[in-house]
Backbone as CSV, one residue per row, in Angstrom:
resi,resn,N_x,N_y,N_z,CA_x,CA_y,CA_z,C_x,C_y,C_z
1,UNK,9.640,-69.082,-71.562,8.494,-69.195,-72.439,7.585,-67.971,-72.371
2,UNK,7.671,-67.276,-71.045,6.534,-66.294,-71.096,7.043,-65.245,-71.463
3,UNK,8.797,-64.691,-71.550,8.980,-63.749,-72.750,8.786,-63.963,-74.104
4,UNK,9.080,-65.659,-74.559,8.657,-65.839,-76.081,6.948,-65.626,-76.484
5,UNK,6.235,-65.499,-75.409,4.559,-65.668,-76.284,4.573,-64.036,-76.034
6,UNK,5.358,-62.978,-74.625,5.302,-61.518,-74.776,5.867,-61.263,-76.434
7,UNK,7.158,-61.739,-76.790,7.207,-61.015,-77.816,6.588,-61.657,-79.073
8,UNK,5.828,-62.833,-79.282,4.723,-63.041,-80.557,3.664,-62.300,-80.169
9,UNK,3.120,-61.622,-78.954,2.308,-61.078,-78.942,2.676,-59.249,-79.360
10,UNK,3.730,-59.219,-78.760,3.734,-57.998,-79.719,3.997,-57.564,-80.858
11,UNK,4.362,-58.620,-81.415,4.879,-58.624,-83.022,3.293,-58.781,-83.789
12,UNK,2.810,-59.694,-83.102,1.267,-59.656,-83.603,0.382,-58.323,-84.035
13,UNK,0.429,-57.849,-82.465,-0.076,-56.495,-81.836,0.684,-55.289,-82.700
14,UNK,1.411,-55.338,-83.137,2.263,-54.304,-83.833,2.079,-54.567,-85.124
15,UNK,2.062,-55.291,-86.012,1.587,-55.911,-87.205,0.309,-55.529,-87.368
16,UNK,-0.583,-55.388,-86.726,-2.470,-55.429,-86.841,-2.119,-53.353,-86.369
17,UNK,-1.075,-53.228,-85.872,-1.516,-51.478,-85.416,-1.259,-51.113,-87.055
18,UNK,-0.043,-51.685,-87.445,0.367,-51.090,-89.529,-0.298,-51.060,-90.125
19,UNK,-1.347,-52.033,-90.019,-2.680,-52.495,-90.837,-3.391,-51.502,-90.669
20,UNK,-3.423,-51.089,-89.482,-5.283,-50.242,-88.748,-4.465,-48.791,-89.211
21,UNK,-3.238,-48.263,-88.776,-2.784,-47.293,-89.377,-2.841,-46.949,-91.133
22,UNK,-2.428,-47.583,-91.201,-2.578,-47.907,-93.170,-3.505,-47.551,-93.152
23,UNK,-4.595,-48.346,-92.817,-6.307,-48.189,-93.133,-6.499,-46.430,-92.849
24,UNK,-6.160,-46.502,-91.673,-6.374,-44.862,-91.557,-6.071,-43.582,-92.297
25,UNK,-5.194,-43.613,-93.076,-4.197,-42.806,-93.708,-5.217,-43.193,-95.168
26,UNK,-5.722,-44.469,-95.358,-6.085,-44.377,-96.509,-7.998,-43.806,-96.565
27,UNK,-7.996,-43.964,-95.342,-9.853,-43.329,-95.394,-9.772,-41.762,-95.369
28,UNK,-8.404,-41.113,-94.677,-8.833,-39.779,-94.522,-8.259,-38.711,-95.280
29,UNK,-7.307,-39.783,-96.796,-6.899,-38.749,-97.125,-7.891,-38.504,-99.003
30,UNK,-8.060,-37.249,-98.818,-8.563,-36.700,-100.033,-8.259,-35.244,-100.230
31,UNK,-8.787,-35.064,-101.402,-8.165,-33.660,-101.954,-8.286,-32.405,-101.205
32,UNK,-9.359,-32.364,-100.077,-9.609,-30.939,-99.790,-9.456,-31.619,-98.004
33,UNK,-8.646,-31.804,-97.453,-7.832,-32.222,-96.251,-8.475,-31.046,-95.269
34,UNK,-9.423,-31.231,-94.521,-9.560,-30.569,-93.294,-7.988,-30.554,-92.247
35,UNK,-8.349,-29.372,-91.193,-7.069,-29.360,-90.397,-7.258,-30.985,-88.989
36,UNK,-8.309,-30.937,-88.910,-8.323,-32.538,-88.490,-8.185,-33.767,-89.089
37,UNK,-8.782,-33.897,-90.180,-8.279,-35.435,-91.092,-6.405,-35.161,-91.444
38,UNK,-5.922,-33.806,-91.451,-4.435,-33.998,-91.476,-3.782,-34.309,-90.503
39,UNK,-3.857,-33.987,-89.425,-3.536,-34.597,-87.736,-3.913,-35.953,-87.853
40,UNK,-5.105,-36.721,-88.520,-4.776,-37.743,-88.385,-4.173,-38.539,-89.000
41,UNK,-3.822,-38.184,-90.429,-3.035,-38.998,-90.953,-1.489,-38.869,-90.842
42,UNK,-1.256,-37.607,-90.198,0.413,-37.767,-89.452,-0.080,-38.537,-88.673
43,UNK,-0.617,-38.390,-87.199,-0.701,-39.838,-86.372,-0.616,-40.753,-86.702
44,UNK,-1.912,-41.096,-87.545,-1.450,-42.605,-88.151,-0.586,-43.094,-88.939
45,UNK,0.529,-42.083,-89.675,1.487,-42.321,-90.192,2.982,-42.455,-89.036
46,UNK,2.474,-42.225,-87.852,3.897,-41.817,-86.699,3.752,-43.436,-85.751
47,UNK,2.060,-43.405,-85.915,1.491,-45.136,-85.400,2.310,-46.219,-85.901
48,UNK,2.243,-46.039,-87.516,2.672,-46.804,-88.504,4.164,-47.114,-88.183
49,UNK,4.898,-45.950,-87.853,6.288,-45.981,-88.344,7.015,-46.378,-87.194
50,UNK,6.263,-46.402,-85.604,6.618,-47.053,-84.630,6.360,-48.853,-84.193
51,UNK,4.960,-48.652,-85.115,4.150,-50.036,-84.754,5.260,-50.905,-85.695
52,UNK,5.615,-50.312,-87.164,6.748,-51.170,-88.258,8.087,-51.859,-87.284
53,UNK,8.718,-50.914,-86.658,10.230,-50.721,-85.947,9.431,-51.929,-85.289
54,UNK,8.647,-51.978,-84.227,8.637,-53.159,-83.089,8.174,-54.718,-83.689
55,UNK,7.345,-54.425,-85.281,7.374,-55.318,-86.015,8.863,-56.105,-86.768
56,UNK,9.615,-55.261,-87.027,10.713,-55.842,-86.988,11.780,-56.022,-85.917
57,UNK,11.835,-55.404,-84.799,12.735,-55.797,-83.639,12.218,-57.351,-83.163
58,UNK,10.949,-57.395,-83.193,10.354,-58.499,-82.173,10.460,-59.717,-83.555
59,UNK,10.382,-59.321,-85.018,10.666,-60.507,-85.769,12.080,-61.132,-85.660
60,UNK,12.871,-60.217,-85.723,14.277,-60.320,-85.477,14.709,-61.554,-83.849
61,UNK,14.037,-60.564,-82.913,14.439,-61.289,-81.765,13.335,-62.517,-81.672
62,UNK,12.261,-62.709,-82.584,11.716,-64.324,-83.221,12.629,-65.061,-83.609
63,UNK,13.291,-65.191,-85.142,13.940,-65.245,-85.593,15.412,-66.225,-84.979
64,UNK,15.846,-65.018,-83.964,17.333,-65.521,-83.219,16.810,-66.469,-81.970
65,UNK,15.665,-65.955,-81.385,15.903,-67.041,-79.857,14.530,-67.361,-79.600
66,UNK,13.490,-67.062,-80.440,12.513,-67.667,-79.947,11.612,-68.269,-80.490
67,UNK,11.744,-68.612,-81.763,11.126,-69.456,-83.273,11.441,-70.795,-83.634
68,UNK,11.965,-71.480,-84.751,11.711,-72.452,-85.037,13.252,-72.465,-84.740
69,UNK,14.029,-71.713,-84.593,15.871,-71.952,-84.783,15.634,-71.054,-85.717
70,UNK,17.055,-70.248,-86.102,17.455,-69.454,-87.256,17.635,-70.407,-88.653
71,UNK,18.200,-71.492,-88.073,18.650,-72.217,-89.443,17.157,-72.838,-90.479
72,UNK,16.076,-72.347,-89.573,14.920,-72.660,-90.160,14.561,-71.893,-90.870
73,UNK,14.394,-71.017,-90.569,14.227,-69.413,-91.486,15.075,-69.269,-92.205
74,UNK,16.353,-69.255,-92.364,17.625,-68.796,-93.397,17.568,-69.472,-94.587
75,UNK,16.678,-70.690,-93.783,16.672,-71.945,-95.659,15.707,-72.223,-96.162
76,UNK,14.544,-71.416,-95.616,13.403,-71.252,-96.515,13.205,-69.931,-97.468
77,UNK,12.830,-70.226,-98.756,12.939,-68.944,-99.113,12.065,-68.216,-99.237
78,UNK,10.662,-69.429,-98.765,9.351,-68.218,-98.262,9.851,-66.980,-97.279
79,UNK,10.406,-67.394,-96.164,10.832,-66.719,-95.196,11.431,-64.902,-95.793
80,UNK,12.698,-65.454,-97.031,13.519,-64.048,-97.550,12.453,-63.604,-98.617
81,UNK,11.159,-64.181,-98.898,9.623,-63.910,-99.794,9.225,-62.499,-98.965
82,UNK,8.855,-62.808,-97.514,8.191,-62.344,-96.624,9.133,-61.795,-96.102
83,UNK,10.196,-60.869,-95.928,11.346,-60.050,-95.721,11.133,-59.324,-96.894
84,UNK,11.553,-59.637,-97.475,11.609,-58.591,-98.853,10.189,-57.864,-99.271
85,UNK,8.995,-58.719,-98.791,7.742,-57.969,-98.778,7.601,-56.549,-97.477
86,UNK,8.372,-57.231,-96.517,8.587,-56.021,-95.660,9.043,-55.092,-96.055
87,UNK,10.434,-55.363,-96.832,11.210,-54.294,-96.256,10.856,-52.991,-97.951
88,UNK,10.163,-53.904,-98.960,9.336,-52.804,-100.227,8.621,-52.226,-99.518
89,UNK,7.767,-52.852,-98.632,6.566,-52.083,-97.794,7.115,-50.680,-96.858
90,UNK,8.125,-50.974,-96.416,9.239,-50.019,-95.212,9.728,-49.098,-96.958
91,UNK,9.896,-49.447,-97.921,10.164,-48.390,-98.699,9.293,-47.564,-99.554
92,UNK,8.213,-48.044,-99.480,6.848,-46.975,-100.514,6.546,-46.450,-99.266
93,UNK,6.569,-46.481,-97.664,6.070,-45.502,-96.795,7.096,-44.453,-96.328
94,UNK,8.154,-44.219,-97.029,8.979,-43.528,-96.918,8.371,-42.145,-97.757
95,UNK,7.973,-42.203,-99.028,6.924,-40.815,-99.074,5.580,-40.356,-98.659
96,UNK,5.053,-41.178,-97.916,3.861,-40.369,-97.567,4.390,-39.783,-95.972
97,UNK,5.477,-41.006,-95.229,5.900,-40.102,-94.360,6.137,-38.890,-94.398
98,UNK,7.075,-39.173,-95.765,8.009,-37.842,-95.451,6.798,-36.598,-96.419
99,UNK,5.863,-36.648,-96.675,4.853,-36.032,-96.933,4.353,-35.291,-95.709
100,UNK,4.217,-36.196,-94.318,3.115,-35.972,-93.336,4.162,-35.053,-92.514
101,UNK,5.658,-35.257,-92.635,6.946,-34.627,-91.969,6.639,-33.105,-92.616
102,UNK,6.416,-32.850,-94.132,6.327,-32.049,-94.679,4.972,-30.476,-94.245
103,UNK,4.267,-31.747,-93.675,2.554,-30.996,-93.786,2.720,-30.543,-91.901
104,UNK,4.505,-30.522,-91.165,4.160,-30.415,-89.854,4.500,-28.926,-89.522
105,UNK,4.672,-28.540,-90.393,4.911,-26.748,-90.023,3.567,-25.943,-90.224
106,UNK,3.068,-26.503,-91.131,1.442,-25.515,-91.494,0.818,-26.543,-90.337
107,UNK,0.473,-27.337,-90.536,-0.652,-27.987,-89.412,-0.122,-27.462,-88.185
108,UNK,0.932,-27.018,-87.549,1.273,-26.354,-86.216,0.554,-25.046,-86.427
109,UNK,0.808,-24.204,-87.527,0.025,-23.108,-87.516,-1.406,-22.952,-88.068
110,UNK,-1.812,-24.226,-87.654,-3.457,-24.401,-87.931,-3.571,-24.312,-89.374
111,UNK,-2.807,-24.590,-90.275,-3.379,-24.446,-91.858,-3.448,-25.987,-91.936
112,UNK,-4.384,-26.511,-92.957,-4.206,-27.875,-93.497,-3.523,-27.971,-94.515
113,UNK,-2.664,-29.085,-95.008,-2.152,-29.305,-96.462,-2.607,-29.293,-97.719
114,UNK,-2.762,-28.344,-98.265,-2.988,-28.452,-99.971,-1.706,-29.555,-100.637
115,UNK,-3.359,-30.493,-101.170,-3.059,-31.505,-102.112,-3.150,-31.326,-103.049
116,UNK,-1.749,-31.359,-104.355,-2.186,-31.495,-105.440,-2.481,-33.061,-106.311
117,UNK,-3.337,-32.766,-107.295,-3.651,-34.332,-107.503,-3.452,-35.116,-107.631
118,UNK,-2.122,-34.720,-108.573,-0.828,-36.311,-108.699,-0.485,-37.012,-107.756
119,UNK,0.372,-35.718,-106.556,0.300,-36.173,-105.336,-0.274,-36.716,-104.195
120,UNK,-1.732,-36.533,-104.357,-2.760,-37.174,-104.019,-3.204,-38.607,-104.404
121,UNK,-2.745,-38.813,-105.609,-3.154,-39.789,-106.543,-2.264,-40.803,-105.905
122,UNK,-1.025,-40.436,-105.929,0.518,-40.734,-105.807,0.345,-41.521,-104.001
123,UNK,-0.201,-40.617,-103.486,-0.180,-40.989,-101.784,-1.034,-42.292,-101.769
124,UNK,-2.224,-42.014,-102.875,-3.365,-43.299,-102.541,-2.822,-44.144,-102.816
125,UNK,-2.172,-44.424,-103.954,-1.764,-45.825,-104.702,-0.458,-46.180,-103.579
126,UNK,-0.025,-45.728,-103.193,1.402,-46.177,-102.149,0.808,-46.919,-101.483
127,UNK,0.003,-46.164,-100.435,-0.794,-46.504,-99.233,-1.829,-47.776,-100.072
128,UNK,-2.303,-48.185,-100.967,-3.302,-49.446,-101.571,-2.054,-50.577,-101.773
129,UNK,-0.591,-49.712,-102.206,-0.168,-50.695,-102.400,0.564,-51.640,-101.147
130,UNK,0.668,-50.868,-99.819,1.507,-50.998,-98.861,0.216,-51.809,-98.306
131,UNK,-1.082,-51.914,-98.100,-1.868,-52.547,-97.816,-1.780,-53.686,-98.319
132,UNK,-1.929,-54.054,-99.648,-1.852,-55.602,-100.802,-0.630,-56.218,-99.766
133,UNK,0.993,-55.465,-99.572,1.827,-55.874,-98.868,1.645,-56.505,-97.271
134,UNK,0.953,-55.802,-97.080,0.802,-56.189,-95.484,-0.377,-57.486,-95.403
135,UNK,-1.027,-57.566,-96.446,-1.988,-58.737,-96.706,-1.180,-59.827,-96.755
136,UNK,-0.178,-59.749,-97.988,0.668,-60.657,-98.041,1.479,-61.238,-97.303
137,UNK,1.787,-60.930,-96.265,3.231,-61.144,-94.855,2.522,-62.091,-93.964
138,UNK,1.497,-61.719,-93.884,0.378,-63.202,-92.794,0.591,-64.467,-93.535
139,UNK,0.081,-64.236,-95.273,-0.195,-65.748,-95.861,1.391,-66.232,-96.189
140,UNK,2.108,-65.578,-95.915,3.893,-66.464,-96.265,3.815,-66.515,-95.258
141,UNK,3.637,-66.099,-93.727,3.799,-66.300,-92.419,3.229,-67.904,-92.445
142,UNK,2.001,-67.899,-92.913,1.001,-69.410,-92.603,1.943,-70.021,-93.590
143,UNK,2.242,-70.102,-94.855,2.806,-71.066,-95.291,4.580,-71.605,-94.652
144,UNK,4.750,-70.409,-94.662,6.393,-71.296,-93.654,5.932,-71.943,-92.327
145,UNK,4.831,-71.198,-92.033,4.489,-72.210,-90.624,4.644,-73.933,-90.847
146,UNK,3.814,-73.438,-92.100,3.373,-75.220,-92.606,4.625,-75.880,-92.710
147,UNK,5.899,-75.207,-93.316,7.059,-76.361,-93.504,7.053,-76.143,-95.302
148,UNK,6.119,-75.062,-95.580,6.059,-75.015,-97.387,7.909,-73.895,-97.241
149,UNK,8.591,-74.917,-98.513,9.376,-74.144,-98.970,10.906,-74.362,-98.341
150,UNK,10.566,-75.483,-97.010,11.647,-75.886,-97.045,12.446,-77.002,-97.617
């Protein structure tokens, strides 16, 4: 039992870091990017992309041995609701990553990233939309809790 509440607690704990990362990435990025607000939004994009992985290892190993049974999850279809909200979410952060991957050769040599606006535009709306997503994964979480959907 006390590895099953370690790993809801880190699935928790890792879930709320995506959130606080997200948040971060979305307060500091604007058009004229100091060489510090870009350091932080690679961090909080490297936060993100580690805190995601342990969000899904520890759902996974929920899931198989330490949840309701598998056969509980497989036949609700809130459950493949809230999967598939993940795994869109794991795919719109695939460009601002690979944005922040992009911005790691000048930020080593002390330059910050020039944003152009689309792309700027482009980064915000990902990141607003990957937020709406991560809102959503708690309230299908509470409703399969309930037994909705099976």
């Amino acid at each position: 039992m006390r590895i099953s509440a370690i790993v809801a607690y880190l699935h928790y704990l890792s879930f709320m870091l995506c959130f606080g990362a997200l948040v971060s990435e979305a307060l500091n990025l604007k058009k004229e990017l100091s060489l510090n607000e870009a350091w932080k939004i690679v961090i909080a994009d490297a936060v993100y992309g580690i805190s995601a992985t342990v969000v899904l290892v520890t759902g996974i190993l929920r899931v198989i041995y330490f949840g309701k049974g598998t056969d509980y999850y497989l036949s609700n279809p809130v459950f493949y609701a809230k999967v598939v909200v993940f795994i869109v979410v794991g795919l719109l952060s695939l460009y601002p990553t690979i944005s922040c991957i992009g911005w790691l050769k000048s930020l080593q040599q002390g330059q910050a990233p020039k944003l152009e606006l689309l792309k700027l535009n482009r980064l915000i709306w990902l990141i607003r939309i990957e937020l709406v997503g991560f809102t959503l994964i708690p309230l299908l979480a509470a409703i399969m809790a309930r037994g909705i959907g099976t």
